[in-house]
Amino acid sequence: MPAGLSADRKSEILSCIRYINTSRFPFLPHTGKSRMANFRNHYEAAFEAFLRHHNIPCISTREDSRSASIFSGDPSLKTLDFIISAKQNPFSLQNFPQDSEEPQNISTQTGHFKTLEHSDITKRHLSELSWLVDIKGRRFPSGKTKKRCWVNWVTEDDLISLTRWENIFGEKFFGLFVFAYLITENVSPLEQSRLFSYHKNHYAFLGVPLSTYRTLCRRCSPRWKTFTLPVKTFREQAIPLDELLTIQNL
């Protein structure tokens, strides 16, 4: 644990770590069948295999709990799926924000919004950013009778929880929705060379930063409390993961 942290801050960080599968810290190259497949859905297992294949530093989190204890008296907080560290600055406890003269204000509502404009992405090398990842598994195309492509809805809980995680981890970490598309027909959101094969299936991974999604989304279903990006907007804003993580020679 970094020196100089207050007791409250240490307790808060330990609460975060308690819900992280620390057997995957630090990141190690893939050496066999992932244990994640035993308790995660195939979209998340495929994404973990993708990260391991490309030696991307990451921590995978536990799915069997929600992190209510971090916010006293607050409704349960949805757990992250992955934390992806800056490749040139591998994840460690040193990445957690240090105490400052003014303590960080963690809201129990929607949190303080953080913005990450596309101009910022182009100015900063992508591999220098660390991401708090929420995986959204979708079929491409989806539907049995009426086929739909580019399905990208998220829930209100997803938006609120990911915003709160940004507040916990601090300014160096950004929320990211990763849409993991299982290719079901001869149509794909990416060219074939950029698809990832996992257990005889093919996946396309596209990311949308939380701030981008939150700014441009519209309500999809008031009843189910879901939001979505219009297809045109999604296609303009979604970033293939090989570009987002600056993977060479995919």
Short mmCIF file of C-alpha atoms in Angstrom, two decimals:
data_model
loop_
_atom_site.label_atom_id
_atom_site.label_comp_id
_atom_site.label_asym_id
_atom_site.label_seq_id
_atom_site.Cartn_x
_atom_site.Cartn_y
_atom_site.Cartn_z
CA MET A 1 0.00 0.00 0.00
CA PRO A 2 1.44 3.42 -0.90
CA ALA A 3 2.75 5.47 2.01
CA GLY A 4 1.00 8.59 3.18
CA LEU A 5 -2.58 7.41 2.79
CA SER A 6 -5.13 8.20 5.44
CA ALA A 7 -6.87 5.33 7.26
CA ASP A 8 -10.14 6.08 5.46
CA ARG A 9 -8.44 6.06 2.07
CA LYS A 10 -6.66 2.77 2.84
CA SER A 11 -9.99 1.24 3.86
CA GLU A 12 -11.61 2.48 0.66
CA ILE A 13 -8.85 1.05 -1.55
CA LEU A 14 -8.95 -2.28 0.27
CA SER A 15 -12.71 -2.38 -0.30
CA CYS A 16 -12.04 -2.05 -4.03
CA ILE A 17 -9.35 -4.70 -4.01
CA ARG A 18 -11.57 -7.11 -2.09
CA TYR A 19 -13.74 -7.43 -5.20
CA ILE A 20 -10.81 -7.91 -7.56
CA ASN A 21 -9.48 -11.33 -8.46
CA THR A 22 -5.93 -10.68 -7.30
CA SER A 23 -4.71 -13.97 -8.74
CA ARG A 24 -4.50 -12.04 -11.99
CA PHE A 25 -2.27 -9.31 -10.56
CA PRO A 26 0.25 -8.65 -11.92
CA PHE A 27 -0.71 -9.61 -15.46
CA LEU A 28 0.83 -12.82 -16.79
CA PRO A 29 0.82 -14.13 -20.36
CA HIS A 30 -1.86 -16.65 -21.20
CA THR A 31 -0.60 -20.17 -20.47
CA GLY A 32 -3.67 -22.31 -20.97
CA LYS A 33 -7.42 -22.40 -20.64
CA SER A 34 -8.63 -19.40 -18.68
CA ARG A 35 -10.32 -20.04 -15.36
CA MET A 36 -12.52 -17.08 -16.18
CA ALA A 37 -14.51 -19.30 -18.54
CA ASN A 38 -15.69 -21.24 -15.52
CA PHE A 39 -17.68 -18.39 -14.02
CA ARG A 40 -17.97 -15.65 -16.68
CA ASN A 41 -20.06 -15.57 -19.80
CA HIS A 42 -18.38 -16.34 -23.11
CA TYR A 43 -18.17 -12.66 -24.13
CA GLU A 44 -16.07 -11.79 -21.08
CA ALA A 45 -14.01 -14.98 -21.38
CA ALA A 46 -13.28 -14.16 -25.04
CA PHE A 47 -12.28 -10.62 -24.14
CA GLU A 48 -9.93 -11.83 -21.42
CA ALA A 49 -8.35 -14.22 -23.91
CA PHE A 50 -7.97 -11.30 -26.33
CA LEU A 51 -6.14 -9.23 -23.69
CA ARG A 52 -3.91 -12.11 -22.70
CA HIS A 53 -3.11 -12.96 -26.31
CA HIS A 54 -1.82 -9.41 -26.83
CA ASN A 55 -0.11 -9.13 -23.41
CA ILE A 56 -2.27 -6.22 -22.30
CA PRO A 57 -1.83 -5.58 -18.53
CA CYS A 58 -5.18 -6.14 -16.85
CA ILE A 59 -7.04 -7.21 -13.76
CA SER A 60 -10.23 -9.21 -14.10
CA THR A 61 -12.80 -8.68 -11.37
CA ARG A 62 -15.06 -11.08 -9.57
CA GLU A 63 -18.58 -11.42 -10.87
CA ASP A 64 -20.10 -13.02 -7.79
CA SER A 65 -20.58 -9.86 -5.76
CA ARG A 66 -21.58 -6.21 -5.91
CA SER A 67 -19.55 -3.60 -4.10
CA ALA A 68 -22.11 -2.04 -1.79
CA SER A 69 -19.73 -1.71 1.15
CA ILE A 70 -17.71 1.01 -0.59
CA PHE A 71 -20.60 3.46 -0.26
CA SER A 72 -22.08 3.39 3.22
CA GLY A 73 -25.85 3.36 2.99
CA ASP A 74 -25.75 3.48 -0.83
CA PRO A 75 -27.49 0.99 -3.14
CA SER A 76 -25.23 -1.79 -4.35
CA LEU A 77 -22.65 -0.80 -6.92
CA LYS A 78 -22.23 -2.91 -10.03
CA THR A 79 -18.80 -4.52 -10.17
CA LEU A 80 -16.40 -3.74 -13.01
CA ASP A 81 -15.48 -6.48 -15.48
CA PHE A 82 -11.85 -5.51 -16.13
CA ILE A 83 -9.28 -2.88 -15.28
CA ILE A 84 -6.91 -2.34 -18.19
CA SER A 85 -3.70 -0.56 -17.26
CA ALA A 86 -1.59 1.69 -19.39
CA LYS A 87 0.64 -0.78 -21.23
CA GLN A 88 3.74 1.34 -20.70
CA ASN A 89 2.91 1.82 -17.02
CA PRO A 90 1.66 -1.57 -15.75
CA PHE A 91 -1.02 -1.53 -13.08
CA SER A 92 0.04 -1.54 -9.46
CA LEU A 93 -1.20 -0.06 -6.23
CA GLN A 94 0.90 3.00 -7.06
CA ASN A 95 -1.77 3.87 -9.64
CA PHE A 96 -4.35 4.48 -6.94
CA PRO A 97 -4.82 8.21 -6.29
CA GLN A 98 -2.85 9.63 -3.37
CA ASP A 99 -4.38 11.76 -0.66
CA SER A 100 -4.25 15.48 -1.36
CA GLU A 101 -4.87 18.48 0.85
CA GLU A 102 -8.50 18.43 -0.24
CA PRO A 103 -10.01 14.94 0.18
CA GLN A 104 -11.65 13.47 -2.91
CA ASN A 105 -15.40 13.95 -2.90
CA ILE A 106 -17.15 10.72 -3.81
CA SER A 107 -20.79 11.39 -4.52
CA THR A 108 -23.47 8.88 -3.57
CA GLN A 109 -25.63 10.05 -6.46
CA THR A 110 -24.42 10.00 -10.06
CA GLY A 111 -20.93 11.21 -9.20
CA HIS A 112 -18.89 14.02 -10.69
CA PHE A 113 -18.78 13.63 -14.44
CA LYS A 114 -15.40 13.29 -16.07
CA THR A 115 -14.98 14.22 -19.72
CA LEU A 116 -12.72 12.63 -22.29
CA GLU A 117 -13.12 14.36 -25.62
CA HIS A 118 -11.91 12.81 -28.87
CA SER A 119 -9.39 15.65 -29.12
CA ASP A 120 -7.92 14.41 -25.85
CA ILE A 121 -7.68 10.88 -27.25
CA THR A 122 -5.76 12.10 -30.30
CA LYS A 123 -3.45 14.27 -28.18
CA ARG A 124 -2.57 11.56 -25.69
CA HIS A 125 -1.06 8.24 -26.70
CA LEU A 126 -3.80 5.67 -26.21
CA SER A 127 -1.50 3.23 -24.46
CA GLU A 128 -0.98 5.80 -21.70
CA LEU A 129 -4.61 5.62 -20.61
CA SER A 130 -6.02 3.17 -18.07
CA TRP A 131 -9.56 1.90 -18.52
CA LEU A 132 -12.33 0.72 -16.20
CA VAL A 133 -14.16 -1.73 -18.43
CA ASP A 134 -17.79 -2.84 -18.54
CA ILE A 135 -18.29 -5.61 -21.13
CA LYS A 136 -21.50 -5.58 -23.17
CA GLY A 137 -21.95 -8.85 -25.03
CA ARG A 138 -24.15 -8.66 -28.13
CA ARG A 139 -24.78 -10.80 -31.19
CA PHE A 140 -24.04 -9.38 -34.63
CA PRO A 141 -26.59 -9.40 -36.08
CA SER A 142 -29.08 -10.05 -33.30
CA GLY A 143 -32.68 -11.23 -33.49
CA LYS A 144 -34.30 -14.35 -34.92
CA THR A 145 -36.74 -12.86 -37.42
CA LYS A 146 -35.88 -9.17 -37.67
CA LYS A 147 -32.11 -8.94 -37.82
CA ARG A 148 -30.49 -5.95 -36.10
CA CYS A 149 -26.88 -4.84 -36.29
CA TRP A 150 -24.97 -2.43 -34.06
CA VAL A 151 -27.09 -3.12 -30.95
CA ASN A 152 -25.43 -1.07 -28.18
CA TRP A 153 -27.89 -0.43 -25.36
CA VAL A 154 -26.77 -0.12 -21.73
CA THR A 155 -28.74 0.31 -18.53
CA GLU A 156 -29.03 3.31 -16.27
CA ASP A 157 -27.31 1.21 -13.60
CA ASP A 158 -24.37 0.69 -15.99
CA LEU A 159 -23.96 4.44 -16.51
CA ILE A 160 -24.24 5.34 -12.84
CA SER A 161 -21.97 2.54 -11.58
CA LEU A 162 -19.21 3.19 -14.11
CA THR A 163 -19.30 6.90 -13.27
CA ARG A 164 -18.87 6.08 -9.58
CA TRP A 165 -15.94 3.79 -10.33
CA GLU A 166 -14.25 6.66 -12.17
CA ASN A 167 -14.63 8.76 -9.02
CA ILE A 168 -13.10 6.03 -6.85
CA PHE A 169 -10.03 5.42 -9.01
CA GLY A 170 -9.33 9.05 -9.80
CA GLU A 171 -8.27 11.14 -12.75
CA LYS A 172 -5.94 8.61 -14.39
CA PHE A 173 -8.70 6.07 -15.01
CA PHE A 174 -11.54 6.33 -17.54
CA GLY A 175 -14.74 4.33 -17.87
CA LEU A 176 -15.10 2.29 -21.06
CA PHE A 177 -17.97 0.29 -22.50
CA VAL A 178 -16.57 -2.55 -24.59
CA PHE A 179 -19.12 -4.02 -26.97
CA ALA A 180 -18.14 -7.62 -27.60
CA TYR A 181 -19.96 -8.74 -30.72
CA LEU A 182 -20.34 -12.45 -31.44
CA ILE A 183 -20.38 -12.81 -35.23
CA THR A 184 -23.37 -14.98 -36.13
CA GLU A 185 -23.58 -14.52 -39.92
CA ASN A 186 -21.44 -13.36 -42.83
CA VAL A 187 -21.57 -9.76 -41.72
CA SER A 188 -19.27 -8.05 -39.24
CA PRO A 189 -18.61 -4.61 -37.72
CA LEU A 190 -14.90 -5.06 -38.51
CA GLU A 191 -12.94 -6.57 -41.35
CA GLN A 192 -12.18 -10.25 -40.95
CA SER A 193 -8.49 -9.72 -40.16
CA ARG A 194 -9.43 -7.79 -37.01
CA LEU A 195 -11.79 -10.42 -35.58
CA PHE A 196 -10.66 -12.53 -32.62
CA SER A 197 -11.25 -16.29 -32.62
CA TYR A 198 -12.16 -17.98 -29.36
CA HIS A 199 -13.55 -21.51 -28.97
CA LYS A 200 -14.49 -21.70 -32.66
CA ASN A 201 -16.40 -18.40 -32.51
CA HIS A 202 -15.41 -15.01 -33.89
CA TYR A 203 -15.68 -11.77 -31.91
CA ALA A 204 -15.35 -8.08 -32.71
CA PHE A 205 -14.46 -5.71 -29.85
CA LEU A 206 -15.34 -2.02 -30.04
CA GLY A 207 -15.02 0.53 -27.24
CA VAL A 208 -16.90 3.71 -26.41
CA PRO A 209 -15.54 5.88 -23.57
CA LEU A 210 -18.11 6.46 -20.83
CA SER A 211 -18.05 10.25 -21.24
CA THR A 212 -18.76 9.93 -24.97
CA TYR A 213 -21.60 7.49 -24.44
CA ARG A 214 -23.13 9.50 -21.63
CA THR A 215 -23.07 12.70 -23.70
CA LEU A 216 -24.58 11.27 -26.88
CA CYS A 217 -26.93 8.51 -25.73
CA ARG A 218 -30.71 8.70 -25.73
CA ARG A 219 -33.29 6.81 -23.71
CA CYS A 220 -34.20 3.49 -25.29
CA SER A 221 -36.81 2.09 -22.89
CA PRO A 222 -38.18 4.04 -19.90
CA ARG A 223 -39.66 0.82 -18.54
CA TRP A 224 -36.37 -1.07 -18.57
CA LYS A 225 -34.25 2.03 -17.88
CA THR A 226 -32.03 1.52 -20.88
CA PHE A 227 -30.12 3.94 -23.11
CA THR A 228 -28.62 3.59 -26.57
CA LEU A 229 -26.61 5.44 -29.19
CA PRO A 230 -28.18 5.91 -32.63
CA VAL A 231 -26.52 3.56 -35.12
CA LYS A 232 -24.92 6.40 -37.07
CA THR A 233 -23.53 7.94 -33.89
CA PHE A 234 -22.28 4.60 -32.59
CA ARG A 235 -20.46 3.84 -35.84
CA GLU A 236 -18.81 7.26 -35.69
CA GLN A 237 -17.76 7.03 -32.04
CA ALA A 238 -16.92 3.36 -31.43
CA ILE A 239 -13.19 2.60 -31.51
CA PRO A 240 -11.86 -0.87 -32.41
CA LEU A 241 -9.96 -2.25 -29.44
CA ASP A 242 -6.77 -2.78 -31.41
CA GLU A 243 -6.72 0.98 -32.03
CA LEU A 244 -7.79 1.88 -28.51
CA LEU A 245 -5.05 -0.25 -26.98
CA THR A 246 -2.56 0.48 -29.79
CA ILE A 247 -2.02 -3.20 -30.55
CA GLN A 248 0.41 -3.70 -33.39
CA ASN A 249 0.27 -6.58 -35.87
CA LEU A 250 -3.13 -7.82 -34.75
#
